[in-house]
JSON list of C-alpha atoms in Angstrom, two decimals:
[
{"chain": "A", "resi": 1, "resn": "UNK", "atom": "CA", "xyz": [49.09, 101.41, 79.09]},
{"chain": "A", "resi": 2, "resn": "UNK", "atom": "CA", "xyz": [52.34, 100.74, 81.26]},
{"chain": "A", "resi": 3, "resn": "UNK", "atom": "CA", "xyz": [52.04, 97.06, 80.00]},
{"chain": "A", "resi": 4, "resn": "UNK", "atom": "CA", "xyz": [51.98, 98.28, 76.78]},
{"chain": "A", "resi": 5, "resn": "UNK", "atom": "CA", "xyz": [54.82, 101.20, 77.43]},
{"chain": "A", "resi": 6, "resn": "UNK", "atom": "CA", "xyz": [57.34, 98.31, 79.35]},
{"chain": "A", "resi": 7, "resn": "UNK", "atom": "CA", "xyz": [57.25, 96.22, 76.61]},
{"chain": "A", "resi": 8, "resn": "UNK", "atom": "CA", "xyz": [58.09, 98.04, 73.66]},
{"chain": "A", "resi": 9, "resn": "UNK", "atom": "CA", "xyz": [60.70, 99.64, 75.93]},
{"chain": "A", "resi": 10, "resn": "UNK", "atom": "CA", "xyz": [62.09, 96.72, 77.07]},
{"chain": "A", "resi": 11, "resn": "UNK", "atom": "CA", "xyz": [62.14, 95.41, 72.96]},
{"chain": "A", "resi": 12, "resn": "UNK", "atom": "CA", "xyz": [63.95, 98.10, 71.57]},
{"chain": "A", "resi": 13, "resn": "UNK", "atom": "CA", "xyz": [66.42, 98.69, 74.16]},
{"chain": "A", "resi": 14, "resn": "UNK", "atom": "CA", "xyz": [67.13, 95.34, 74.31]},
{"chain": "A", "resi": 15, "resn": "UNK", "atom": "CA", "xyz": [68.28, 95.98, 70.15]},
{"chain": "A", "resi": 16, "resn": "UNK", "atom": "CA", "xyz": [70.03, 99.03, 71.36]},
{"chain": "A", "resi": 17, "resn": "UNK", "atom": "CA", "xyz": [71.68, 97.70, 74.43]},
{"chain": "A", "resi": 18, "resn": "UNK", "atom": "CA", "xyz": [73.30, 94.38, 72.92]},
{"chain": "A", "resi": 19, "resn": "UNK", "atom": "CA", "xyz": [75.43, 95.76, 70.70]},
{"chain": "A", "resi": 20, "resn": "UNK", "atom": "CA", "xyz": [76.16, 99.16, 72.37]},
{"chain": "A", "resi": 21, "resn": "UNK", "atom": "CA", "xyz": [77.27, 97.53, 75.78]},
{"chain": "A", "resi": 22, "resn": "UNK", "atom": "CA", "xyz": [79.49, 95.22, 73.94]},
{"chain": "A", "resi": 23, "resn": "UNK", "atom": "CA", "xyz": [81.33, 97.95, 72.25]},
{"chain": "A", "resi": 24, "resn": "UNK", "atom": "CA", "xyz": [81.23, 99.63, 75.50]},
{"chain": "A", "resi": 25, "resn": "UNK", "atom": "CA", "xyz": [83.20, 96.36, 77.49]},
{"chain": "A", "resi": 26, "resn": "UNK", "atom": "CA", "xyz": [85.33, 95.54, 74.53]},
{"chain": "A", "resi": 27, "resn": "UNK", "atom": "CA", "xyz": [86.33, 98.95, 72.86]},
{"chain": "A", "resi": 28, "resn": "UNK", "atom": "CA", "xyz": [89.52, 100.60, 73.83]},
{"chain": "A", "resi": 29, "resn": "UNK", "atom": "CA", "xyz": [89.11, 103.99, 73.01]},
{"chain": "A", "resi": 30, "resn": "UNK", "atom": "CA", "xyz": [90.12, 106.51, 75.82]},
{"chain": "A", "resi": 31, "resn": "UNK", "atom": "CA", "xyz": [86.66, 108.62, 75.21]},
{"chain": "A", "resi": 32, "resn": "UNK", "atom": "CA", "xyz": [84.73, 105.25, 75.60]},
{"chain": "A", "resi": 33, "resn": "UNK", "atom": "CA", "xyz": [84.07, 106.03, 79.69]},
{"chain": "A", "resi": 34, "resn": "UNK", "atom": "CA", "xyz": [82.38, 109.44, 78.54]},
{"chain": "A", "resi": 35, "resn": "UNK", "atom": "CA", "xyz": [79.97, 107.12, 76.57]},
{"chain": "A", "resi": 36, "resn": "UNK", "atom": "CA", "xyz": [79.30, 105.07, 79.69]},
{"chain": "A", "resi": 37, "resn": "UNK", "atom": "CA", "xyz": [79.39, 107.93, 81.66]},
{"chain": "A", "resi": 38, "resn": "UNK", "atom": "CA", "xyz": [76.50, 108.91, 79.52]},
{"chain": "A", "resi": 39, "resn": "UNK", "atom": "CA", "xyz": [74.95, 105.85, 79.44]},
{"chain": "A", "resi": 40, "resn": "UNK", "atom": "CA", "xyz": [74.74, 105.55, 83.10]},
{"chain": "A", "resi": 41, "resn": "UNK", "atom": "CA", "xyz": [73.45, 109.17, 83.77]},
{"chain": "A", "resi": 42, "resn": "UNK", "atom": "CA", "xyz": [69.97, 108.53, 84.53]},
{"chain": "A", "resi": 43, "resn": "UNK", "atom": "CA", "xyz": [70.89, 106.56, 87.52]},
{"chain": "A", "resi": 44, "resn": "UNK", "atom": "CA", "xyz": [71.96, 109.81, 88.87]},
{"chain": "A", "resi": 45, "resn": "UNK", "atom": "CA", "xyz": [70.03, 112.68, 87.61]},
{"chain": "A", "resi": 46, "resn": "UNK", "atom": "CA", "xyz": [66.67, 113.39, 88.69]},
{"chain": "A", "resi": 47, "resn": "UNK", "atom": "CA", "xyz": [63.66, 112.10, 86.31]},
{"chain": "A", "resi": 48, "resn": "UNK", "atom": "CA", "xyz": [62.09, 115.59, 87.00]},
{"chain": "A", "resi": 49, "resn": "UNK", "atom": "CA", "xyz": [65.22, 117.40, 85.27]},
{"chain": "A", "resi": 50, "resn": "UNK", "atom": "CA", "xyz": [65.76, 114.27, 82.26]},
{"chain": "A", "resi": 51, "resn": "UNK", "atom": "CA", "xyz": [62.19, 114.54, 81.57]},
{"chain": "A", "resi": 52, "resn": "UNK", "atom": "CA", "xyz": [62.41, 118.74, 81.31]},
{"chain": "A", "resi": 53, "resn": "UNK", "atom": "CA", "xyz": [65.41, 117.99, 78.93]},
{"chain": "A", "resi": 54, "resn": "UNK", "atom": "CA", "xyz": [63.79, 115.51, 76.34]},
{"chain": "A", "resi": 55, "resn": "UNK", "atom": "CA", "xyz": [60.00, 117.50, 76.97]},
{"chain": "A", "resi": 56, "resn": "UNK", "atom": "CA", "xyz": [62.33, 120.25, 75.38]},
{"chain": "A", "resi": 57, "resn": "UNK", "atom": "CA", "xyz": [63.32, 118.46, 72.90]},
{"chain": "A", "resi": 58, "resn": "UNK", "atom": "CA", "xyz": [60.55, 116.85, 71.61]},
{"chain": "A", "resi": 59, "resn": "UNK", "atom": "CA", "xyz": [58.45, 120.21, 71.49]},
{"chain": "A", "resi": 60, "resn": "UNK", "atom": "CA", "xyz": [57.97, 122.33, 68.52]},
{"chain": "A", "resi": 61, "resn": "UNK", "atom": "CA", "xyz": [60.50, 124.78, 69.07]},
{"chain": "A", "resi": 62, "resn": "UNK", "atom": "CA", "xyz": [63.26, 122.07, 68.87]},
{"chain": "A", "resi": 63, "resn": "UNK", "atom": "CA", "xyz": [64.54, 121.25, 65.58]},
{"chain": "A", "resi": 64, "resn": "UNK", "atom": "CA", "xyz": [63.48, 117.31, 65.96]},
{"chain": "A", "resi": 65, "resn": "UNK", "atom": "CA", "xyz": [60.47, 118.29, 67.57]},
{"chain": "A", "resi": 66, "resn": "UNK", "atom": "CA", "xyz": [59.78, 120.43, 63.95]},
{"chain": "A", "resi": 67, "resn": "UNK", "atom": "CA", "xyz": [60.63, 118.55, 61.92]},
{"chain": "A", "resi": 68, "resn": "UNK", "atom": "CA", "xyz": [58.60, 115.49, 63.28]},
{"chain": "A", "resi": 69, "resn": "UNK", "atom": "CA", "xyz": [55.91, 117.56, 63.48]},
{"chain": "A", "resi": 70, "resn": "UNK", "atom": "CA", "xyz": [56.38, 118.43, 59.66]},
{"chain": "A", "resi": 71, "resn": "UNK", "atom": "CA", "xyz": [56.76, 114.59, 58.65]},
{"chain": "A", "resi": 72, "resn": "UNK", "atom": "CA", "xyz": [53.90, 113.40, 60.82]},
{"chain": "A", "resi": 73, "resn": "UNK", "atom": "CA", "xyz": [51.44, 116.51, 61.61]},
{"chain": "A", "resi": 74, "resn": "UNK", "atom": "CA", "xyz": [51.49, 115.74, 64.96]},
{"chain": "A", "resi": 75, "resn": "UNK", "atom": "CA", "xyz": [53.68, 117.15, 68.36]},
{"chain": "A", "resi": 76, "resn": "UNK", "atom": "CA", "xyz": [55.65, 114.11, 70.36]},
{"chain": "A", "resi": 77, "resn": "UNK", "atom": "CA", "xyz": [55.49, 116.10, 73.80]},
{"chain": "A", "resi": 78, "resn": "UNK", "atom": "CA", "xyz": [52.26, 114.46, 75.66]},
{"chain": "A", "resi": 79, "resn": "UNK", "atom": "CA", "xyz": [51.66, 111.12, 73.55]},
{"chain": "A", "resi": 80, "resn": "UNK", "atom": "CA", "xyz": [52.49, 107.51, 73.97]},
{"chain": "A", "resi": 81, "resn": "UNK", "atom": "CA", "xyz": [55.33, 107.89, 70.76]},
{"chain": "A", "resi": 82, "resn": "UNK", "atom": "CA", "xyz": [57.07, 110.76, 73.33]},
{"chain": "A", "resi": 83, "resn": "UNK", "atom": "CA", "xyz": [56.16, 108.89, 76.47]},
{"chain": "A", "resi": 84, "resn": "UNK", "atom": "CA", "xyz": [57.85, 105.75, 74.58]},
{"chain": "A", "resi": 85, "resn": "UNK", "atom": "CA", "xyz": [61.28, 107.69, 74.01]},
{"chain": "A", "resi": 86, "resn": "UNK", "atom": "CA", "xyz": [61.24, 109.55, 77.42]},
{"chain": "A", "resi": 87, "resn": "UNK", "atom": "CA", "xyz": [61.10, 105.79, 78.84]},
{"chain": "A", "resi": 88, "resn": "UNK", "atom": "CA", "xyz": [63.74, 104.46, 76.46]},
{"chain": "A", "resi": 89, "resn": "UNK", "atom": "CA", "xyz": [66.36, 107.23, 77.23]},
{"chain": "A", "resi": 90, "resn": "UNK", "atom": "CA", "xyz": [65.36, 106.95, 80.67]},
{"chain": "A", "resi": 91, "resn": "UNK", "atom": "CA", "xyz": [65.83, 103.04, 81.01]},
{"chain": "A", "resi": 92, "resn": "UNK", "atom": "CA", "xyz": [68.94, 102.65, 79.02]},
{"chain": "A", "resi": 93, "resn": "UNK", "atom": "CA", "xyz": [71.44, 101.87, 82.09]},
{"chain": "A", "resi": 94, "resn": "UNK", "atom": "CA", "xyz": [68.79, 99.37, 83.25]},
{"chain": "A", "resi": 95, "resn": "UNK", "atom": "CA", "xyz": [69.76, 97.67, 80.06]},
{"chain": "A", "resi": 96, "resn": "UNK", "atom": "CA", "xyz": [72.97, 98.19, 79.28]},
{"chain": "A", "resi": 97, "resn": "UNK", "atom": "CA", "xyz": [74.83, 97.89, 82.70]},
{"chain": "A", "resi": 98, "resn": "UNK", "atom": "CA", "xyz": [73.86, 94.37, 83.28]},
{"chain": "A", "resi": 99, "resn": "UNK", "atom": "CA", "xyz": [74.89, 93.24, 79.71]},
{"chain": "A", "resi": 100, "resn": "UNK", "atom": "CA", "xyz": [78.23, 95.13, 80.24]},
{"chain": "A", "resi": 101, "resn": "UNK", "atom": "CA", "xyz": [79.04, 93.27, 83.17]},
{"chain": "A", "resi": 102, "resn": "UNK", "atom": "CA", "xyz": [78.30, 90.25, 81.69]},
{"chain": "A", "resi": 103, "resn": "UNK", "atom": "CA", "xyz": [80.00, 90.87, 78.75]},
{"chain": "A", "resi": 104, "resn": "UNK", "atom": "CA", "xyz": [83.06, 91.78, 79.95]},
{"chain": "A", "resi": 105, "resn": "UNK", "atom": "CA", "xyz": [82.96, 88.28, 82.24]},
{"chain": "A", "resi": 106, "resn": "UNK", "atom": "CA", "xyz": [82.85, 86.52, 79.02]},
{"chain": "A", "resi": 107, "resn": "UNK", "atom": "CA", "xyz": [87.15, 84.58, 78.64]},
{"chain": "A", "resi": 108, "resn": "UNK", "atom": "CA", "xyz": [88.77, 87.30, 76.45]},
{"chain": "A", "resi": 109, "resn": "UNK", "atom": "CA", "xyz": [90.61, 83.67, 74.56]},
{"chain": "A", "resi": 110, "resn": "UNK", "atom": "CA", "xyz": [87.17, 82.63, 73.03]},
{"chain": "A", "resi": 111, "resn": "UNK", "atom": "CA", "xyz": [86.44, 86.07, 71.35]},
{"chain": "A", "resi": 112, "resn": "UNK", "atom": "CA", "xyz": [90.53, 85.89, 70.30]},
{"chain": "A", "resi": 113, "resn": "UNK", "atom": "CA", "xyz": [89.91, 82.48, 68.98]},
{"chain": "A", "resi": 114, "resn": "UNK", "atom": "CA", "xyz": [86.49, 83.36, 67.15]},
{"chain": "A", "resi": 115, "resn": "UNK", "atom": "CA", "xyz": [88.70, 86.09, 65.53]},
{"chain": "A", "resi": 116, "resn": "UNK", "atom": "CA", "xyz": [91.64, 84.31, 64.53]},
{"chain": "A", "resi": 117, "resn": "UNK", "atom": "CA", "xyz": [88.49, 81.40, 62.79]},
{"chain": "A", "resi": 118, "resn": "UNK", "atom": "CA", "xyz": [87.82, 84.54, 60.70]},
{"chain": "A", "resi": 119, "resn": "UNK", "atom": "CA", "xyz": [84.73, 85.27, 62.36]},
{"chain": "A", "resi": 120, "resn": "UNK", "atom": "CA", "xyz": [83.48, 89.07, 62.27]},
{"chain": "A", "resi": 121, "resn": "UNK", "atom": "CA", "xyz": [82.51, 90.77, 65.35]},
{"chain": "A", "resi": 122, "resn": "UNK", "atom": "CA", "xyz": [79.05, 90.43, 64.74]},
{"chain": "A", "resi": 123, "resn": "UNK", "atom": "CA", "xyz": [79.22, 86.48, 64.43]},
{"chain": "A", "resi": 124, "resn": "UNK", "atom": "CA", "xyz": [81.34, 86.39, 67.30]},
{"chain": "A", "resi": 125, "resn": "UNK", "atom": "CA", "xyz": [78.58, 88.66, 69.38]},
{"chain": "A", "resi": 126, "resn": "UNK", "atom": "CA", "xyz": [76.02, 86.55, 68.08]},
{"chain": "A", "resi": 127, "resn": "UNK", "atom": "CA", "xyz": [77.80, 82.88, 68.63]},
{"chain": "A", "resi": 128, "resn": "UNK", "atom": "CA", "xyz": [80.35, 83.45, 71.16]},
{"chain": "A", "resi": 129, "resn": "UNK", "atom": "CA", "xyz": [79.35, 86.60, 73.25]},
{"chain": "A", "resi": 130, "resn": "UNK", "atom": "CA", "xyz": [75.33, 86.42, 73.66]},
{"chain": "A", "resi": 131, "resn": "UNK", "atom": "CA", "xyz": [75.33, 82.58, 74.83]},
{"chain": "A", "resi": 132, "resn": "UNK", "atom": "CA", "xyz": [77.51, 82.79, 77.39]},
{"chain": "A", "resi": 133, "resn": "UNK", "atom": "CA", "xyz": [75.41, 85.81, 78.45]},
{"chain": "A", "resi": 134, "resn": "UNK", "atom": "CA", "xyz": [72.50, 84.35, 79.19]},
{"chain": "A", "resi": 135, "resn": "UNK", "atom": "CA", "xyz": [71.98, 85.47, 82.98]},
{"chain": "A", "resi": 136, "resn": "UNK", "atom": "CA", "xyz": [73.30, 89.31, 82.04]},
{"chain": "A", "resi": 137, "resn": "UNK", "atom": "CA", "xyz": [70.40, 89.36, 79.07]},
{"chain": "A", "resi": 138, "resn": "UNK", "atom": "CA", "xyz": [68.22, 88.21, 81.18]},
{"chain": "A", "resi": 139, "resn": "UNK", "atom": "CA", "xyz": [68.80, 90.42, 83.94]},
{"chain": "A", "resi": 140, "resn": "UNK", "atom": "CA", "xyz": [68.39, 93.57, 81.26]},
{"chain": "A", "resi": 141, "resn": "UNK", "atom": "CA", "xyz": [65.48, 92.77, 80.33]},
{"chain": "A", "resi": 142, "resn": "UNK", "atom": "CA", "xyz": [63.62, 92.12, 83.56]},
{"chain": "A", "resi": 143, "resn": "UNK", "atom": "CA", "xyz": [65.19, 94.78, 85.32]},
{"chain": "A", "resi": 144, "resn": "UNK", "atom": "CA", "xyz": [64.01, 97.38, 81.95]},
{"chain": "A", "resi": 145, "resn": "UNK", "atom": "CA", "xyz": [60.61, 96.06, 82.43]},
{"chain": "A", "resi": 146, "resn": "UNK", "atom": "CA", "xyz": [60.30, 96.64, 86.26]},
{"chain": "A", "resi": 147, "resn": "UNK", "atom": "CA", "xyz": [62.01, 99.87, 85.75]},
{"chain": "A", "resi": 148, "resn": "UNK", "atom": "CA", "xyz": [59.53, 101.49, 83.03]},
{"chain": "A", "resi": 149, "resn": "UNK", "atom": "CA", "xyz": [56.84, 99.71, 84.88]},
{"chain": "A", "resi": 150, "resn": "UNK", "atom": "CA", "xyz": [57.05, 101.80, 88.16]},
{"chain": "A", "resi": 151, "resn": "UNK", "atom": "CA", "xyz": [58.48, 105.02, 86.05]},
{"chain": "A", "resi": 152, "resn": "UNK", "atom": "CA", "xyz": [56.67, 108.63, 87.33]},
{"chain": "A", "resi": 153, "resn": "UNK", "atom": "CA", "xyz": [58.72, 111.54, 87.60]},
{"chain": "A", "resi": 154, "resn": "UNK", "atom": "CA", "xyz": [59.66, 111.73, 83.57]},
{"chain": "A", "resi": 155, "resn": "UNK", "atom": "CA", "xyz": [56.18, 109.75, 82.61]},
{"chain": "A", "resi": 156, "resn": "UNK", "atom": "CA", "xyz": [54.35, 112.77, 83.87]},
{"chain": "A", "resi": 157, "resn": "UNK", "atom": "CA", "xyz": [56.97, 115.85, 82.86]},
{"chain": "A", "resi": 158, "resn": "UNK", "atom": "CA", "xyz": [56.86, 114.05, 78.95]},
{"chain": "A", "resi": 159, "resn": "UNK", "atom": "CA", "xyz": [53.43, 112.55, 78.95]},
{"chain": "A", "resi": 160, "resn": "UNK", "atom": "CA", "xyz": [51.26, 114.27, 81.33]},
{"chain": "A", "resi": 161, "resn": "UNK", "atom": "CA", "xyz": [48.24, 112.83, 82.51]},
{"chain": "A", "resi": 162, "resn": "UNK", "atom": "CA", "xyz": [45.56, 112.24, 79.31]},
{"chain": "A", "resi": 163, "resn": "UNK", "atom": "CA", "xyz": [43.78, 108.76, 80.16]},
{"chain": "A", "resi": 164, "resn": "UNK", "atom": "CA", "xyz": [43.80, 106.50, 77.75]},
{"chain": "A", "resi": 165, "resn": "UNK", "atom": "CA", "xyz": [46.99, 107.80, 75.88]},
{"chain": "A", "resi": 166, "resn": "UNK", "atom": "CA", "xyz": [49.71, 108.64, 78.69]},
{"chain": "A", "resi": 167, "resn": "UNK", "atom": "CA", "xyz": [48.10, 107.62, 81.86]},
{"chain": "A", "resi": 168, "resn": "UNK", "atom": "CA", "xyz": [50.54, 104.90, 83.88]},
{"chain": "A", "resi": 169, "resn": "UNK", "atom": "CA", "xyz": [49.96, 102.83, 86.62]},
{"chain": "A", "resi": 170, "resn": "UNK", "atom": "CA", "xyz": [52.11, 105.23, 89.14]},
{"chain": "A", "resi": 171, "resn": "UNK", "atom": "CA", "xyz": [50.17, 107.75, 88.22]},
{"chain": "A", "resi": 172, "resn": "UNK", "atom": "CA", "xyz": [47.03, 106.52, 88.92]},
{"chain": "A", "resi": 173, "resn": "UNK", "atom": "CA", "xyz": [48.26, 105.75, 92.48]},
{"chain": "A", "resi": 174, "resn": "UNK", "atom": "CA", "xyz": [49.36, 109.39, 91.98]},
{"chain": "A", "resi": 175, "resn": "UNK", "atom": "CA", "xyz": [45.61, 110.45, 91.19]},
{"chain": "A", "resi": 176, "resn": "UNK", "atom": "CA", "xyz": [44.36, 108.02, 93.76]},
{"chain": "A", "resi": 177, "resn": "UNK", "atom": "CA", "xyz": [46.11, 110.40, 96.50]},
{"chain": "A", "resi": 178, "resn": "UNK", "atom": "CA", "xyz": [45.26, 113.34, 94.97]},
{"chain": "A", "resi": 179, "resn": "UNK", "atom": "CA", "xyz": [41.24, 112.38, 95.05]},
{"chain": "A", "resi": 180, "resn": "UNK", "atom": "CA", "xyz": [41.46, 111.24, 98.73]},
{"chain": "A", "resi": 181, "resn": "UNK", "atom": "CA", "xyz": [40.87, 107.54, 97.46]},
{"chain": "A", "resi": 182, "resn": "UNK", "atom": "CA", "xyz": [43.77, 106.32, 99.55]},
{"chain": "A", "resi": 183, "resn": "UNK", "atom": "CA", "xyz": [41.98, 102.56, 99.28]},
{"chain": "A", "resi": 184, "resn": "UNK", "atom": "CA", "xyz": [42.73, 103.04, 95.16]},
{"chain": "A", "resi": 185, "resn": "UNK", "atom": "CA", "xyz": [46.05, 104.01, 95.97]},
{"chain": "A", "resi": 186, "resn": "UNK", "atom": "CA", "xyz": [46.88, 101.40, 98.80]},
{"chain": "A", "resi": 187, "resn": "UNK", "atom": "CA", "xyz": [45.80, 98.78, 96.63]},
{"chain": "A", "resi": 188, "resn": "UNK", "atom": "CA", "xyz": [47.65, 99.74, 93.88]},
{"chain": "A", "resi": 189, "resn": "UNK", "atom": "CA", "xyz": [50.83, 100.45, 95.16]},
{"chain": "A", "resi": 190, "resn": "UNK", "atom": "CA", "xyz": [50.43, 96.69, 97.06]},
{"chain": "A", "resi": 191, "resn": "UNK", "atom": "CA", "xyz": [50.46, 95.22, 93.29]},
{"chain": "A", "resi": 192, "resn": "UNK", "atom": "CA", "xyz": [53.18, 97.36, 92.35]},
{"chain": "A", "resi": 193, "resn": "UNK", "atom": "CA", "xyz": [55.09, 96.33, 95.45]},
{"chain": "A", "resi": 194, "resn": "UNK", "atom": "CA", "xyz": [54.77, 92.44, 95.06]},
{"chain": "A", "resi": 195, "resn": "UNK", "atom": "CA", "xyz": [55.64, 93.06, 91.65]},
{"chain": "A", "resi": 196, "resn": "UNK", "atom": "CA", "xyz": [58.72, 94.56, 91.82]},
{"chain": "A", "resi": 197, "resn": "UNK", "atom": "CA", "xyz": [59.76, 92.16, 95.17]},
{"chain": "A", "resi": 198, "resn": "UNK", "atom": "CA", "xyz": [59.02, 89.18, 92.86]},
{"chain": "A", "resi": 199, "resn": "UNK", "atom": "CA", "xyz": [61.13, 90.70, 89.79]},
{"chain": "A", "resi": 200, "resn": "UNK", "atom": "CA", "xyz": [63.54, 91.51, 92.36]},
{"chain": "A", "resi": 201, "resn": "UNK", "atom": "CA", "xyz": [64.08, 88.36, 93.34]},
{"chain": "A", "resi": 202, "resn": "UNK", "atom": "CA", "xyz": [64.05, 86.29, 90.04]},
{"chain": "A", "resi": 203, "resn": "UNK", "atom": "CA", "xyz": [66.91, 88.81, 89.06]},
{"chain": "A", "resi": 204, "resn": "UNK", "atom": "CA", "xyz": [68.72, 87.77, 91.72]},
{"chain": "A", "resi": 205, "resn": "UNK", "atom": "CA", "xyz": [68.31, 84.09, 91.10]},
{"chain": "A", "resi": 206, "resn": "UNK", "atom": "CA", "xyz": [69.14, 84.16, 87.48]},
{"chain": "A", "resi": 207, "resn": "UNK", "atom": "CA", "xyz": [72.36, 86.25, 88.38]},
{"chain": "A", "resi": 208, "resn": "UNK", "atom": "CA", "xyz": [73.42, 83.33, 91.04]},
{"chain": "A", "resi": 209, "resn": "UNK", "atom": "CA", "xyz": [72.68, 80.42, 89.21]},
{"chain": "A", "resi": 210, "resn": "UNK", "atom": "CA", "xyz": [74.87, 81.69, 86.50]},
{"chain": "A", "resi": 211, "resn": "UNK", "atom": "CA", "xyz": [77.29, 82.55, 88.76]},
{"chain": "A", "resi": 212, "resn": "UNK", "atom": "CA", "xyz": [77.20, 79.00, 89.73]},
{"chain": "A", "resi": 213, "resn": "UNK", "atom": "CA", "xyz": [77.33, 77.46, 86.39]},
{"chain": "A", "resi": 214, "resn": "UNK", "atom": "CA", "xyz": [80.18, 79.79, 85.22]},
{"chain": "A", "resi": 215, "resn": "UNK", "atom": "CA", "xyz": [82.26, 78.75, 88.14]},
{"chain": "A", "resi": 216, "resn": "UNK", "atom": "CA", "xyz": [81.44, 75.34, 87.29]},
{"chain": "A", "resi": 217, "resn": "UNK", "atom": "CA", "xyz": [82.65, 75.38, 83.72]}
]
């Protein structure tokens, strides 16, 4: 299930995040730091009080909530399809921050150059932008995928605890503690914690060895 949850989060944020952090680095709108502001707000706020807000808003007495319920017959509030958006909300500044940064590393005379070819700003995202972004994708998406990995507090507000459907990895260390079975729990949490040491530390050498090639070139 959080295989399952990390990669289809870690899919369509990557769609989202591409195009949104490179209006965010290149746009020069004065309301464009409210956007990132927005963005970034996860980092901050507690999972407990994100997770009340979207639980809220995926239940029936929202208007999305009814009206999905009214296209599909079903509630999103404690299912994998709710679980899924709680976790993409919740991971967006895992995904967008390090393409921003990246982004807005890229020489400001290629994208003017690209321009003045004729290309549009999709071409030049796609040709220009994206390849010399290589370390900053990467980043975003192993960083997303650690991230909803190891995800509880708005997992359990938005999905609960129904095996089989919304049932995580940290909450079955979760459970494990609850039961008593601190060997369940201890073993668990020692997978989770190599795990995220190892992402950890590929991030880190992606991010220097294209710092190294970029001060190269």
């Amino acid at each position: 299930m959080s295989l399952r949850l990390a990669v289809l989060t870690t899919a369509i944020l990557l769609v989202i995040a591409v195009p949104l952090a490179s209006w965010l680095a290149f746009s020069r709108r004065r309301w464009t730091v409210v956007v990132e502001a927005i963005v970034a707000l996860p980092l901050v706020l507690p999972p407990t009080v994100l997770g009340y807000y979207v639980l809220v808003a995926l239940g029936t007495a929202s208007p999305f909530g009814r009206w999905w319920k009214e296209l599909t017959g079903a509630t999103l509030a404690f299912t994998f399809t709710g679980l899924l958006i709680a976790s993409i909300l919740y991971s967006l500044p895992f995904a967008v921050q390090p393409l921003l940064a990246a982004f807005a590393g890229v020489d400001r005379r290629l994208l003017d150059a690209s321009t003045m070819l004729g290309r549009s700003s999709a071409a030049t995202l796609w040709k220009i932008t994206l390849p010399l972004s290589r370390a900053g994708l990467t980043t975003a998406g192993v960083l997303t995928f650690a991230h909803t990995i190891g995800e509880f507090g708005v997992v359990l507000m938005v999905g609960g605890n129904i095996p089989g459907q919304t049932r995580t990895v940290s909450i079955s260390v979760y459970d494990s503690v609850q039961s008593f079975d601190y060997a369940a729990a201890g073993l668990t949490s020692l997978v989770l914690l190599i795990f995220s040491l190892l992402v950890l530390t590929a991030t880190y050498a992606v991010q220097r060895r294209g710092a190294l090639l970029w001060a190269r070139t």
